[in-house]
PDB file of C-alpha atoms in Angstrom:
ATOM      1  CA  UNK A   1     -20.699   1.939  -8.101  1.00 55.00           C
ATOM      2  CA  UNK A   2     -17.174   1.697  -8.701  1.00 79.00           C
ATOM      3  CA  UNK A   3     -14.394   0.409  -6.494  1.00 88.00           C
ATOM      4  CA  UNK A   4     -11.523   2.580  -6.375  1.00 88.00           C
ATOM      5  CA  UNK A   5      -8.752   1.161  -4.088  1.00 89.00           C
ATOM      6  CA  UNK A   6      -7.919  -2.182  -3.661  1.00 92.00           C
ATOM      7  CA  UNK A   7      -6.004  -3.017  -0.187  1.00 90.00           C
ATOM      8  CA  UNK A   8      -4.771  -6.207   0.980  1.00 91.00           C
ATOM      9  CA  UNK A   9      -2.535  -5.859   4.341  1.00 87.00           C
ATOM     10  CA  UNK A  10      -1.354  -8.468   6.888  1.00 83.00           C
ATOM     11  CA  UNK A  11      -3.216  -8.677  10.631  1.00 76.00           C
ATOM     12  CA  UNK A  12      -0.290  -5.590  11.403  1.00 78.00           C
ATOM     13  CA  UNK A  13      -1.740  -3.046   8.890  1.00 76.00           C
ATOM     14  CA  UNK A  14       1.389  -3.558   6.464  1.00 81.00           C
ATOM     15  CA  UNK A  15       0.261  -3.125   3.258  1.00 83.00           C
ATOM     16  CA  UNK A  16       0.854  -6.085   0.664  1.00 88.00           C
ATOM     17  CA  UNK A  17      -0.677  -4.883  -2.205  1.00 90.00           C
ATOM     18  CA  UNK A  18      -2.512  -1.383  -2.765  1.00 88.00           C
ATOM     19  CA  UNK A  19      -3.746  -0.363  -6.050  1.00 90.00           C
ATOM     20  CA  UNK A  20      -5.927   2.860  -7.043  1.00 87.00           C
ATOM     21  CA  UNK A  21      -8.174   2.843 -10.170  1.00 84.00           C
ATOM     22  CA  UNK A  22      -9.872   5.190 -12.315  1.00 71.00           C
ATOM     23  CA  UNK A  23      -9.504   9.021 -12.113  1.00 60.00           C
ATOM     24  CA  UNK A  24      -8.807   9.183  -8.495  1.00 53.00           C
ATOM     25  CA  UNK A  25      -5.174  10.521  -7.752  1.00 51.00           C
ATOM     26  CA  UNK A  26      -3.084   8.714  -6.701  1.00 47.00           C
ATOM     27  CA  UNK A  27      -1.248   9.730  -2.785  1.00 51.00           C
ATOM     28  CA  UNK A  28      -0.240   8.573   0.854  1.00 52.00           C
ATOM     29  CA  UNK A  29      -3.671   7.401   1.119  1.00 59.00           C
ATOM     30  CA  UNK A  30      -2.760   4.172   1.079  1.00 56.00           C
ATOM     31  CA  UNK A  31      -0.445   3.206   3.851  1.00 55.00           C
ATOM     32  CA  UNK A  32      -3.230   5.619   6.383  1.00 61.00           C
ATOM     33  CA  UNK A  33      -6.024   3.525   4.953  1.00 64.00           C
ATOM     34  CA  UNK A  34      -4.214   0.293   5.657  1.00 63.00           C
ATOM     35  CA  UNK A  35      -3.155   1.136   9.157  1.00 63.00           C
ATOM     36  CA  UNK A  36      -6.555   2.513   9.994  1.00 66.00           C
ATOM     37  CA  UNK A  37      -7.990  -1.008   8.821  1.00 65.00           C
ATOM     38  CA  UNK A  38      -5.814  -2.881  11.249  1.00 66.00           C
ATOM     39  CA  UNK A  39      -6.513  -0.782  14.024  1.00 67.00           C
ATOM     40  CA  UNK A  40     -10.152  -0.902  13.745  1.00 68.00           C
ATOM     41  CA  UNK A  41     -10.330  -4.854  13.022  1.00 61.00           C
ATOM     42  CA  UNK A  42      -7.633  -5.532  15.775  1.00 63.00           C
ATOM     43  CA  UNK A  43      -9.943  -2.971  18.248  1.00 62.00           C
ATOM     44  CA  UNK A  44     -13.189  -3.909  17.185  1.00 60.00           C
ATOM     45  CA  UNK A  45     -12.478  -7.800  17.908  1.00 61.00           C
ATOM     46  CA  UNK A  46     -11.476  -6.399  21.498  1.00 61.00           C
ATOM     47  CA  UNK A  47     -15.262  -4.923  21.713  1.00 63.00           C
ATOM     48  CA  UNK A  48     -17.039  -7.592  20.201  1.00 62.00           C
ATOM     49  CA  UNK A  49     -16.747 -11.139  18.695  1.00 64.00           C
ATOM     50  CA  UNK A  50     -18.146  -9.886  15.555  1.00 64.00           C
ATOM     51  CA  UNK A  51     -15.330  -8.755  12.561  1.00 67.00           C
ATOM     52  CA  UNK A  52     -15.480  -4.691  11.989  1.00 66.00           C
ATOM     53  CA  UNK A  53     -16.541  -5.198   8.055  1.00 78.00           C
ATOM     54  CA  UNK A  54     -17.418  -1.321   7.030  1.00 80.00           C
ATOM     55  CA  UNK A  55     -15.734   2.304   8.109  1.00 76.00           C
ATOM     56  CA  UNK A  56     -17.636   5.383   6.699  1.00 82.00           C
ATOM     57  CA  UNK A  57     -15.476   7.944   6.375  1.00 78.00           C
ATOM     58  CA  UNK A  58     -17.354  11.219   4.349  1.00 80.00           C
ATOM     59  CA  UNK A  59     -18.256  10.129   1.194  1.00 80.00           C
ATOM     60  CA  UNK A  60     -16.267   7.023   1.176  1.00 81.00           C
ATOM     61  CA  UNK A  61     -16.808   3.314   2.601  1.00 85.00           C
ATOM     62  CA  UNK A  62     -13.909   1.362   3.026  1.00 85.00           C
ATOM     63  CA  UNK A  63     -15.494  -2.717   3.163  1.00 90.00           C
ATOM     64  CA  UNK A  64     -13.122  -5.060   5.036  1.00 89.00           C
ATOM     65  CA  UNK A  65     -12.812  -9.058   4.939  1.00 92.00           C
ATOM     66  CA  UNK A  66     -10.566 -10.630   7.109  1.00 89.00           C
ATOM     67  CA  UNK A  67      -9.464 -14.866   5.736  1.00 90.00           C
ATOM     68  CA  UNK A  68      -6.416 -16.492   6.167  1.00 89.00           C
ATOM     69  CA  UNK A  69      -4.873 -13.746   8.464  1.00 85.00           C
ATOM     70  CA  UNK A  70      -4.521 -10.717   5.646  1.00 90.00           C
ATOM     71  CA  UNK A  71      -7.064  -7.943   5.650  1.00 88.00           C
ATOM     72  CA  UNK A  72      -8.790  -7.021   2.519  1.00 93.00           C
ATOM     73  CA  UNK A  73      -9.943  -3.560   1.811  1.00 91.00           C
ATOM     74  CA  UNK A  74     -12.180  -1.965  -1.030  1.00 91.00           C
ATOM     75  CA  UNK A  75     -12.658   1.764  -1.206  1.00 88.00           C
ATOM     76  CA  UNK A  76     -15.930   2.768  -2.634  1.00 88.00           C
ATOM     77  CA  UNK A  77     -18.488   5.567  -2.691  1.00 79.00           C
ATOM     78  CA  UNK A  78     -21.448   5.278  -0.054  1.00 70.00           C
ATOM     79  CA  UNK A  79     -24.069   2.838  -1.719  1.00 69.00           C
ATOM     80  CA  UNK A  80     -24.539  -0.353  -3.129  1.00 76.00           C
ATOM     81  CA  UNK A  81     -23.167  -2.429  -0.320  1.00 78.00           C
ATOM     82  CA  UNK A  82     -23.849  -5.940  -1.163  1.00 83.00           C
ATOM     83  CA  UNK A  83     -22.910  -5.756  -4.463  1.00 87.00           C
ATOM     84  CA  UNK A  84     -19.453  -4.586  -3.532  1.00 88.00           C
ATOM     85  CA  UNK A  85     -18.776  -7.080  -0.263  1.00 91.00           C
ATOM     86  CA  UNK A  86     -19.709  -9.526  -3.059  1.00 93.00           C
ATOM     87  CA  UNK A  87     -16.742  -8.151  -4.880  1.00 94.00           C
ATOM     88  CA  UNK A  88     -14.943  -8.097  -2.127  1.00 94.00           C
ATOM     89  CA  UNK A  89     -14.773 -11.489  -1.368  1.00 96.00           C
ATOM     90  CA  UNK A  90     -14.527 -12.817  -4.817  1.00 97.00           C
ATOM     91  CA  UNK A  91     -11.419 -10.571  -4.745  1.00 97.00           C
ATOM     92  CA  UNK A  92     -10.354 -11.912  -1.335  1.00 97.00           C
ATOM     93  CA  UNK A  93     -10.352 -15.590  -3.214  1.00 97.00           C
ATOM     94  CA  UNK A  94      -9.034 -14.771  -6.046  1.00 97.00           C
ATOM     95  CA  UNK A  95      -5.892 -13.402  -4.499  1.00 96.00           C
ATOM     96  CA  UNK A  96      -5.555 -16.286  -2.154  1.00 95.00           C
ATOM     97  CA  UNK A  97      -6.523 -18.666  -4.859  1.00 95.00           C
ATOM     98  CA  UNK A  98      -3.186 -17.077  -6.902  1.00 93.00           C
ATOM     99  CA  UNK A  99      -0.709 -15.742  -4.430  1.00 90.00           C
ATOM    100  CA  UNK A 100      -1.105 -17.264  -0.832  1.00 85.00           C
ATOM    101  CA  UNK A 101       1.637 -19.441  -0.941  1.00 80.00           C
ATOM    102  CA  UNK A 102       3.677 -16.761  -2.367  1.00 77.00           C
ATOM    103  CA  UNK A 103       3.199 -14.587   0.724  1.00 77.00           C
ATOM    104  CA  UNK A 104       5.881 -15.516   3.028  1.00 65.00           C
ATOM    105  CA  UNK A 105       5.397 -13.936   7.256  1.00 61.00           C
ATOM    106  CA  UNK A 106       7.931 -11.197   6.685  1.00 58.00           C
ATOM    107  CA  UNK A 107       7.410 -10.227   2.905  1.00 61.00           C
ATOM    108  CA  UNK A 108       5.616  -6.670   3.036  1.00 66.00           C
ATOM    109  CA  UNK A 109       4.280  -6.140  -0.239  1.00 75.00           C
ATOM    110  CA  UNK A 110       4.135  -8.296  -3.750  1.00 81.00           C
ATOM    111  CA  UNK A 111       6.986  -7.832  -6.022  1.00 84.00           C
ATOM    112  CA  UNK A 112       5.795  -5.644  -8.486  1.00 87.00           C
ATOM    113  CA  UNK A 113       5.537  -8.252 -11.375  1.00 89.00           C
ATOM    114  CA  UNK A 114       3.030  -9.881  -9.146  1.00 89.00           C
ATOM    115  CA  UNK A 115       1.284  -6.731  -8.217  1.00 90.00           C
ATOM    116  CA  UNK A 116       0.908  -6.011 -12.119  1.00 92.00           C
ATOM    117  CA  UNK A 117      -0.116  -9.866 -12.575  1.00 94.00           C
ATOM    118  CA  UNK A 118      -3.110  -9.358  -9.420  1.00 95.00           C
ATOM    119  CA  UNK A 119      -4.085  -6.039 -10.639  1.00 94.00           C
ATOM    120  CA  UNK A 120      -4.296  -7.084 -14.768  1.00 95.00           C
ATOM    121  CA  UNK A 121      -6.920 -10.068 -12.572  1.00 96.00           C
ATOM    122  CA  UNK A 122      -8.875  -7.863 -11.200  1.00 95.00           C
ATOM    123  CA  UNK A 123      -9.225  -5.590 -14.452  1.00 94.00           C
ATOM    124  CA  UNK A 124      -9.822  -9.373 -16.411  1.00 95.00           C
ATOM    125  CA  UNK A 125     -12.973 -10.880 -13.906  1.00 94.00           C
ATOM    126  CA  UNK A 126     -14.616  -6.883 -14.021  1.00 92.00           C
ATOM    127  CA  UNK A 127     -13.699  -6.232 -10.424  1.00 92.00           C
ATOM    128  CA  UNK A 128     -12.405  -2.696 -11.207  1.00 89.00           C
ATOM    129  CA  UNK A 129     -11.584  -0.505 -14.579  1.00 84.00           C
ATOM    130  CA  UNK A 130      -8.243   0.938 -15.340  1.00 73.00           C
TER     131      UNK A 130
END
């Protein structure tokens, strides 16, 4: 089970860092699949203490972690849950670990140096293959 997106977007569905991995092509996907994450945490905490943490959508899952107000976001193929909201929040720390104080309230996405630096992490700790 591979993850192929990685999405990290503040509480408004702006997406701060998006990467795709693998074969998959690369599109729009992105921005939709970060908005949709916002609106589904932001509705789901109207319907219910409890965090929205999966959307099925087909064949894909998209996992979501909310911590220190950003949403995180793996896209993966149906299966092997744990594992991957393992990943997920290893991922989650690791970019809070490295970049939290570097997000200011109204930056929208990493610089791209720092996207590079966050996605060559990921590749490094076996979180995803490029």
């Amino acid at each position: 089970m591979t993850i192929k997106e990685v999405i990290v977007a503040d509480s408004e569905g702006q997406a701060i860092y998006s990467q795709r991995f693998g074969t998959h092509p690369v599109d729009e996907q992105s921005l939709a699949y970060s908005s949709l994450i916002s609106a589904v945490h932001s509705f789901g905490k109207m319907l219910s203490p409890h965090d929205v943490n999966e959307i099925k959508l087909g064949e894909i899952c998209l996992l979501i972690h909310s911590a220190n107000e950003l949403l995180f976001a793996v896209v993966v193929d149906n299966g092997n849950r744990e594992s991957n909201e393992e990943k997920l929040k290893s991922i989650a720390d690791l970019f809070l670990e490295n970049y939290a104080a570097q997000i200011a309230p109204s930056q929208q996405t990493l610089s791209e140096n720092l996207a590079n630096e966050f996605t060559g992490m990921l590749v490094q700790h076996n979180f995803v293959t490029n």
